[in-house]
Amino acid sequence: MPLLALDGWIGQWSPGIGDPTVAGWVTVAAYFAAAATCWCARSQARRERAQGAGHASSRFWAAASVGLAARGLNKQLDLQTALTELGRVLAREQGWYEHRRVVQLAFILIVLSVVAVACRWLFRAAREDLSRLWLAMVGAAALCGFVAIRATSFHHVDVCLWVDLFCGLRMNVLLELSGIFCVGVSALRFGPAQVAESREGRE
């Protein structure tokens, strides 16, 4: 049963396609394509580890793959809006709507803390092989920053992200795709040919 339904399942939110635009679907496809390449890079890293070559970067690629796939799924489900609507509904039903700013601030601090912990964990997982993972780290940092900005804005502070740059391309799309591109390209380059080169260099 909808919670205080105002046209949706939770407030004004219902399951559906959150961004049915061409840019939205391109971004979703990019997320899943990058997630697949990261999973392949994870397999390569595990083979290197088993052969005594390379470093323990498989955890980094596994986390990147899962994170990218989750972001791609959330891109269309728009679960952050569901969470915002749920908070608004509970605030109204429980009588603390006038104090919602305090809860919003607490939520922002939690999100920023989670993003900071995630970035630190990714860096620790990548630092042993940073020469090959630096581009992926740049992309991951950009995506974490994008998530933090969107989570702390509540749809009324991030006006600059919705500015059209050219041909309908917005800043938020460019920032998001740039991060995905960096991670995906780094995963594609993390292949047997590069491993062979690094072995030749050590010999």
Tab-separated table of N, CA, C and O in Angstrom, residues 19 29 31 38 49 56-57 65-66 83 92 100-101 114 122 125 127 132 138 141 146 161 168-170 176 202:
chain	number	residue	atom	x	y	z
A	19	ASP	N	14.977	8.325	-16.003
A	19	ASP	CA	15.531	9.243	-16.990
A	19	ASP	C	15.403	8.612	-18.372
A	19	ASP	O	16.327	7.968	-18.871
A	29	ALA	N	23.833	2.551	-20.174
A	29	ALA	CA	24.606	1.593	-20.963
A	29	ALA	C	26.092	1.700	-20.631
A	29	ALA	O	26.800	0.687	-20.539
A	31	TYR	N	27.405	2.688	-17.791
A	31	TYR	CA	27.621	2.106	-16.466
A	31	TYR	C	27.774	0.585	-16.553
A	31	TYR	O	28.722	0.007	-15.993
A	38	CYS	N	35.240	-3.973	-15.861
A	38	CYS	CA	35.873	-4.061	-14.541
A	38	CYS	C	35.864	-5.501	-14.032
A	38	CYS	O	36.825	-5.948	-13.392
A	49	ARG	N	47.562	-12.721	-9.720
A	49	ARG	CA	47.847	-13.018	-8.316
A	49	ARG	C	48.168	-14.504	-8.121
A	49	ARG	O	49.095	-14.861	-7.385
A	56	ALA	N	47.518	-7.273	-5.635
A	56	ALA	CA	46.172	-7.665	-5.199
A	56	ALA	C	45.158	-6.583	-5.558
A	56	ALA	O	44.596	-5.930	-4.689
A	57	SER	N	44.943	-6.365	-6.849
A	57	SER	CA	44.005	-5.338	-7.294
A	57	SER	C	42.638	-5.917	-7.632
A	57	SER	O	41.747	-5.183	-8.077
A	65	SER	N	33.245	-2.850	-10.178
A	65	SER	CA	32.214	-3.487	-11.001
A	65	SER	C	30.853	-3.448	-10.320
A	65	SER	O	29.841	-3.062	-10.931
A	66	VAL	N	30.824	-3.834	-9.051
A	66	VAL	CA	29.558	-3.834	-8.307
A	66	VAL	C	29.021	-2.418	-8.165
A	66	VAL	O	27.816	-2.161	-8.341
A	83	LEU	N	13.990	7.594	-1.361
A	83	LEU	CA	14.444	7.803	0.007
A	83	LEU	C	14.060	9.190	0.510
A	83	LEU	O	13.621	9.348	1.661
A	92	ARG	N	6.051	14.048	7.954
A	92	ARG	CA	4.682	14.554	8.059
A	92	ARG	C	3.829	13.680	8.968
A	92	ARG	O	3.054	14.181	9.785
A	100	ARG	N	12.848	19.078	9.789
A	100	ARG	CA	13.444	18.190	8.793
A	100	ARG	C	14.854	18.612	8.399
A	100	ARG	O	15.651	17.773	7.954
A	101	ARG	N	15.195	19.901	8.558
A	101	ARG	CA	16.526	20.357	8.169
A	101	ARG	C	17.609	19.658	8.995
A	101	ARG	O	18.698	19.392	8.494
A	114	VAL	N	30.184	8.096	4.152
A	114	VAL	CA	30.218	6.860	3.362
A	114	VAL	C	31.076	7.046	2.113
A	114	VAL	O	31.889	6.179	1.762
A	122	LEU	N	38.970	2.334	-1.651
A	122	LEU	CA	39.395	2.114	-3.029
A	122	LEU	C	40.876	2.452	-3.198
A	122	LEU	O	41.605	1.742	-3.894
A	125	ALA	N	42.925	-0.283	-1.728
A	125	ALA	CA	42.888	-1.486	-2.569
A	125	ALA	C	43.720	-1.315	-3.838
A	125	ALA	O	44.176	-2.296	-4.418
A	127	ARG	N	46.482	0.981	-4.134
A	127	ARG	CA	47.785	1.621	-3.967
A	127	ARG	C	48.958	0.718	-4.338
A	127	ARG	O	50.016	1.211	-4.761
A	132	ARG	N	49.037	1.368	-12.577
A	132	ARG	CA	48.081	0.888	-13.575
A	132	ARG	C	46.649	1.274	-13.255
A	132	ARG	O	45.772	1.163	-14.104
A	138	VAL	N	40.958	8.110	-10.650
A	138	VAL	CA	40.456	9.437	-11.030
A	138	VAL	C	38.965	9.357	-11.358
A	138	VAL	O	38.156	10.189	-10.913
A	141	ALA	N	36.924	8.665	-8.194
A	141	ALA	CA	36.828	9.874	-7.372
A	141	ALA	C	35.803	10.843	-7.962
A	141	ALA	O	35.031	11.475	-7.232
A	146	PHE	N	30.442	13.152	-7.646
A	146	PHE	CA	29.136	13.395	-8.264
A	146	PHE	C	28.010	12.913	-7.351
A	146	PHE	O	27.012	13.624	-7.154
A	161	LEU	N	24.674	21.982	-12.292
A	161	LEU	CA	24.807	20.676	-12.931
A	161	LEU	C	23.794	20.472	-14.047
A	161	LEU	O	23.955	19.584	-14.879
A	168	GLY	N	22.004	20.195	-25.970
A	168	GLY	CA	21.220	19.563	-24.926
A	168	GLY	C	22.033	18.778	-23.916
A	168	GLY	O	21.466	18.184	-22.992
A	169	LEU	N	23.376	18.744	-24.070
A	169	LEU	CA	24.231	18.017	-23.131
A	169	LEU	C	24.422	18.850	-21.873
A	169	LEU	O	24.880	19.997	-21.941
A	170	ARG	N	24.063	18.270	-20.720
A	170	ARG	CA	24.157	19.000	-19.456
A	170	ARG	C	25.447	18.656	-18.723
A	170	ARG	O	26.058	17.619	-18.949
A	176	GLU	N	29.334	12.783	-15.149
A	176	GLU	CA	29.089	11.368	-14.881
A	176	GLU	C	29.744	10.478	-15.929
A	176	GLU	O	30.418	9.500	-15.596
A	202	ARG	N	60.574	-6.113	-16.046
A	202	ARG	CA	61.234	-6.638	-14.850
A	202	ARG	C	62.415	-7.531	-15.215
A	202	ARG	O	63.407	-7.615	-14.508
